[in-house]
XYZ file of C-alpha atoms in Angstrom:
343
model
C 16.729 32.575 -10.825
C 13.634 34.789 -10.905
C 11.854 32.508 -13.376
C 12.845 29.266 -11.686
C 10.000 27.161 -10.247
C 9.539 26.967 -6.508
C 8.738 23.587 -5.055
C 6.592 23.172 -1.979
C 7.706 20.175 -0.019
C 6.979 18.390 3.235
C 10.029 17.161 5.106
C 10.601 15.014 8.175
C 11.111 17.531 10.982
C 11.688 14.981 13.764
C 11.427 11.274 14.349
C 8.223 10.132 16.039
C 8.233 8.486 19.428
C 5.404 6.012 19.144
C 2.456 7.465 17.282
C 3.421 10.191 14.755
C 2.073 13.708 15.239
C 1.758 16.771 13.005
C 4.919 18.292 14.536
C 6.995 15.502 12.982
C 6.425 17.189 9.587
C 7.412 20.611 8.264
C 6.317 22.427 5.101
C 9.090 24.221 3.206
C 9.552 26.025 -0.089
C 12.684 25.955 -2.215
C 13.675 27.476 -5.563
C 14.835 24.772 -7.929
C 18.059 24.972 -9.932
C 18.400 24.879 -13.730
C 18.172 21.496 -15.422
C 21.345 19.698 -16.412
C 21.603 17.740 -19.639
C 19.497 14.560 -19.408
C 17.197 15.895 -16.705
C 13.471 16.696 -16.608
C 11.380 18.980 -14.437
C 8.291 17.284 -13.030
C 5.105 18.802 -11.678
C 3.539 16.377 -9.228
C -0.146 15.717 -9.882
C -0.908 12.911 -7.416
C 0.916 11.601 -4.342
C 0.320 8.143 -2.891
C 0.086 7.750 0.884
C 0.886 4.259 2.147
C 1.451 2.597 5.541
C 5.076 1.678 4.756
C 5.960 5.377 5.058
C 5.655 5.091 8.836
C 8.687 2.816 8.887
C 10.732 5.319 6.865
C 10.256 7.871 9.653
C 12.271 5.731 12.093
C 16.036 5.446 12.140
C 15.950 1.666 12.362
C 17.329 -1.181 10.290
C 14.855 -2.140 7.584
C 14.642 -3.204 3.946
C 15.035 0.460 2.899
C 16.945 3.456 4.228
C 15.048 5.864 6.503
C 14.174 9.408 5.496
C 16.804 11.762 6.886
C 15.803 14.560 9.232
C 15.092 17.508 6.946
C 14.633 15.180 3.978
C 11.545 15.109 1.770
C 9.073 12.437 2.837
C 9.202 9.710 0.227
C 6.354 8.353 -1.813
C 5.122 7.290 -5.207
C 3.774 10.007 -7.491
C 2.163 10.655 -10.833
C 3.694 13.718 -12.493
C 3.643 15.815 -15.644
C 6.868 16.657 -17.483
C 6.930 20.458 -17.732
C 10.470 20.915 -19.032
C 12.908 18.429 -20.513
C 16.560 18.152 -21.428
C 16.168 14.378 -21.807
C 15.498 12.975 -25.274
C 13.239 10.233 -23.846
C 10.676 12.692 -22.470
C 8.816 15.709 -23.826
C 6.750 18.355 -22.003
C 3.254 17.055 -21.387
C 4.276 13.439 -20.816
C 2.568 11.869 -17.793
C 4.893 9.614 -15.801
C 4.947 7.405 -12.749
C 7.775 8.536 -10.495
C 8.976 8.346 -6.905
C 9.311 12.054 -6.222
C 7.950 12.168 -2.672
C 5.902 14.772 -0.845
C 6.558 17.844 -2.998
C 4.984 19.864 -5.764
C 7.913 19.788 -8.235
C 10.996 17.634 -8.659
C 14.024 17.258 -10.907
C 14.708 13.778 -12.277
C 17.429 12.292 -14.471
C 14.779 10.046 -16.017
C 15.829 6.865 -14.230
C 12.837 4.930 -12.952
C 10.246 7.044 -14.737
C 7.486 5.117 -16.528
C 5.282 6.817 -19.091
C 1.528 6.475 -18.512
C -1.232 6.505 -21.103
C -4.058 8.729 -19.783
C -6.399 7.148 -22.333
C -5.834 3.631 -21.012
C -6.908 4.281 -17.403
C -7.269 7.204 -14.992
C -3.712 8.220 -14.158
C -4.336 8.017 -10.406
C -4.767 4.231 -10.744
C -1.009 3.964 -11.316
C -0.695 4.597 -7.566
C -3.386 2.108 -6.562
C -5.086 -0.752 -8.325
C -2.638 -0.623 -11.278
C 0.304 0.368 -9.117
C 2.279 -0.844 -6.124
C -0.742 -1.813 -3.947
C -2.421 -3.789 -6.706
C 0.825 -5.511 -7.632
C 1.486 -6.314 -3.971
C -1.840 -8.147 -3.841
C -1.186 -9.952 -7.117
C 2.396 -10.982 -6.319
C 1.634 -12.071 -2.762
C -1.259 -14.262 -3.844
C 0.407 -15.673 -6.944
C 3.725 -16.573 -5.326
C 2.941 -17.230 -1.671
C -0.812 -17.583 -1.174
C -1.296 -19.780 -4.264
C -5.100 -20.049 -3.840
C -6.888 -23.109 -5.160
C -10.556 -23.324 -6.077
C -12.687 -23.860 -2.996
C -10.065 -22.825 -0.451
C -10.812 -20.186 2.192
C -8.851 -16.962 1.886
C -8.998 -14.399 4.680
C -7.612 -10.891 4.181
C -7.160 -8.154 6.774
C -7.655 -4.428 6.037
C -9.947 -5.714 3.310
C -11.344 -2.364 2.168
C -7.893 -0.848 1.690
C -5.869 -0.610 -1.491
C -4.057 -3.925 -1.044
C -6.736 -5.870 0.805
C -9.553 -5.064 -1.607
C -7.416 -6.259 -4.521
C -6.401 -9.412 -2.639
C -10.020 -10.388 -2.068
C -11.133 -9.758 -5.627
C -8.157 -11.539 -7.176
C -8.738 -14.405 -4.757
C -12.312 -14.673 -6.050
C -11.025 -14.681 -9.634
C -8.750 -17.590 -8.667
C -11.761 -19.480 -7.267
C -11.280 -19.060 -3.525
C -13.958 -18.387 -0.936
C -13.027 -14.955 0.446
C -13.604 -13.586 3.938
C -12.654 -9.934 4.456
C -11.875 -8.251 7.770
C -12.521 -4.504 7.929
C -13.250 -1.775 10.458
C -16.860 -0.618 10.688
C -20.175 -1.483 9.022
C -19.699 0.781 5.978
C -16.429 -0.877 4.983
C -17.895 -4.317 5.622
C -20.904 -3.562 3.426
C -18.604 -2.272 0.681
C -16.441 -5.384 0.457
C -19.436 -7.707 0.670
C -22.003 -5.925 -1.493
C -19.831 -4.060 -4.015
C -16.691 -6.185 -4.239
C -18.386 -9.554 -3.886
C -16.564 -10.978 -0.871
C -18.335 -14.052 0.521
C -18.295 -12.690 4.075
C -17.219 -9.495 5.839
C -16.255 -9.372 9.515
C -15.942 -6.174 11.568
C -12.797 -6.412 13.682
C -14.240 -3.790 16.048
C -17.127 -6.057 17.071
C -17.042 -7.349 20.649
C -17.481 -10.907 19.380
C -15.085 -10.519 16.453
C -13.249 -13.780 17.118
C -16.470 -15.788 17.258
C -17.799 -14.149 14.078
C -14.593 -14.949 12.226
C -14.700 -18.576 13.341
C -18.332 -18.831 12.224
C -17.449 -17.397 8.798
C -14.641 -19.962 8.394
C -16.274 -23.291 9.331
C -13.626 -25.239 7.408
C -10.714 -23.217 8.740
C -8.405 -20.843 6.845
C -6.144 -21.950 3.999
C -4.637 -18.549 3.113
C -4.360 -15.497 5.347
C -3.067 -12.333 3.692
C -1.561 -10.349 6.552
C -1.660 -6.548 6.487
C -2.364 -5.803 10.136
C -1.134 -8.073 12.939
C -2.397 -7.333 16.447
C -5.729 -8.723 17.598
C -6.674 -9.665 14.033
C -3.734 -12.068 13.833
C -4.659 -13.456 17.264
C -8.143 -14.311 15.966
C -6.896 -15.813 12.696
C -4.032 -17.884 14.101
C -6.059 -20.694 15.752
C -8.113 -21.156 12.559
C -5.191 -21.824 10.214
C -5.423 -25.209 8.529
C -2.610 -27.648 7.918
C -0.426 -26.355 5.071
C -1.942 -22.861 5.314
C -0.007 -20.064 3.593
C 0.434 -16.609 5.129
C 1.850 -13.852 2.883
C 2.935 -11.013 5.189
C 3.106 -7.585 3.532
C 2.213 -5.290 6.458
C 1.802 -5.075 10.230
C 0.137 -1.710 10.654
C -1.041 -2.481 14.201
C 2.604 -2.551 15.312
C 4.177 0.301 13.361
C 4.073 2.708 16.286
C 5.579 0.259 18.781
C 9.137 0.459 20.060
C 10.778 -2.703 18.694
C 13.125 -2.813 21.705
C 10.232 -3.455 24.080
C 7.755 -6.319 24.232
C 4.207 -6.269 25.453
C 2.252 -9.147 26.942
C 3.204 -12.799 26.849
C 5.741 -14.223 24.434
C 3.741 -15.786 21.590
C 6.747 -17.001 19.624
C 6.802 -20.546 21.079
C 3.129 -21.096 20.202
C 3.624 -19.731 16.695
C 6.702 -21.880 16.114
C 4.918 -24.990 17.365
C 2.039 -24.320 14.966
C 4.421 -23.753 12.060
C 5.928 -27.174 12.760
C 2.741 -29.072 13.649
C 0.594 -27.645 10.822
C 3.349 -27.279 8.206
C 2.526 -23.587 7.837
C 4.207 -21.287 5.337
C 4.621 -17.761 6.740
C 6.573 -15.557 4.364
C 7.207 -11.863 4.472
C 7.740 -10.165 1.139
C 8.342 -6.840 -0.555
C 6.610 -6.513 -3.907
C 9.774 -5.508 -5.743
C 11.089 -9.063 -5.240
C 8.706 -10.088 -8.018
C 9.344 -7.147 -10.360
C 9.742 -9.468 -13.356
C 6.032 -10.323 -13.037
C 4.828 -6.739 -13.473
C 4.082 -7.136 -17.214
C 1.831 -10.104 -16.373
C 0.118 -8.022 -13.701
C -0.503 -5.028 -15.975
C -1.957 -7.293 -18.649
C -4.171 -9.382 -16.365
C -5.309 -6.585 -14.050
C -6.175 -4.365 -17.009
C -8.299 -7.170 -18.447
C -10.043 -7.811 -15.114
C -10.848 -4.125 -14.686
C -12.272 -3.935 -18.207
C -14.425 -6.979 -17.445
C -15.698 -5.474 -14.195
C -14.116 -8.233 -12.120
C -11.587 -5.961 -10.398
C -12.994 -2.772 -8.874
C -11.331 -0.029 -6.889
C -12.128 2.882 -4.608
C -9.991 5.994 -4.183
C -9.992 8.354 -1.205
C -8.597 11.594 -2.638
C -7.455 14.481 -0.434
C -6.874 17.879 -2.054
C -3.717 19.851 -1.336
C -0.167 18.799 -0.463
C -0.403 20.741 2.795
C -3.037 18.242 3.944
C -0.810 15.199 3.407
C 0.432 14.933 7.023
C -3.054 14.921 8.529
C -4.267 12.459 5.890
C -1.305 10.187 6.610
C -1.979 10.229 10.353
C -5.563 9.245 9.561
C -4.336 6.396 7.364
C -2.458 4.898 10.307
C -5.718 4.935 12.274
C -7.817 3.456 9.462
C -9.791 6.637 8.767
C -9.369 6.409 4.985
C -11.841 4.482 2.857
C -10.072 3.143 -0.235
C -6.670 3.981 -1.722
C -5.475 7.201 -0.108
C -4.146 9.717 -2.644
C -3.315 13.405 -2.397
C -4.211 15.556 -5.408
C -1.252 17.951 -5.527
C -2.220 19.734 -8.759
C -4.987 19.489 -11.332
C -4.259 17.039 -14.100
């Protein structure tokens, strides 16, 4: 075993109570076994950090199983094949995988997708050409269904999903209002991404600014946040408005067994009935058959300069926990990615 690779990995040390802390993670090292027939050894190059990972830290019923205590934190990765006993892959291949927070992994090849480094930077497979970009595309195409001239509002608008939502909405002909945290992010989505308006949700008069930016109400609201942003958007929803719900980051640290403040469900249900609203939660994999369309169209839009992206890259796997905690507080600017090894 002397020549076997050693993987560095970050595991879930304990389940968070409320807001996660550094002590919920633990860095470990483990010597990997020999490959069996049909397997490949992967060296992780890039790791994606995404808000959904917070839910995997809890032992609660959800659309996916939680990470076990002592288990490797899960996540999408871009990796290099360094050794192969699988006829479909050769050393040097670059693949999209789901290897989690570790430096090396063994895979049987299932779920791996080869990437062409000449077609686009390989890190984009975790962002604009990956799960976040497809989430934006699928949510808009299937639930938001923007029409020319309609008003689309998107929360967390400078993030990986939100920035794609706004730009794709513009391509579809909508008037786009982005909600972001802080003047730098607002300037970015307005001046660089071409949003029609940008509203800082930290402003004291946030609700009034949003109403002013949406004089004809809101036809589509792409929900990533919840909390006070939803409270400001809700009264502005037009009849027949559509609300794709792909995230509720403002609530991820709450105990679902407790409730805070007044019960808003009756008001929401009345509005759904009175305004004929469509509010639909979704997980992007529901629309997996549309991925070829997404790759084709998004690639074309990027080449044309109509779909831009920003990456926030952190160096070193050991820095993943701190970067993830910052993500939950909105400290990242763009798609958050950890560079685990040089590509």
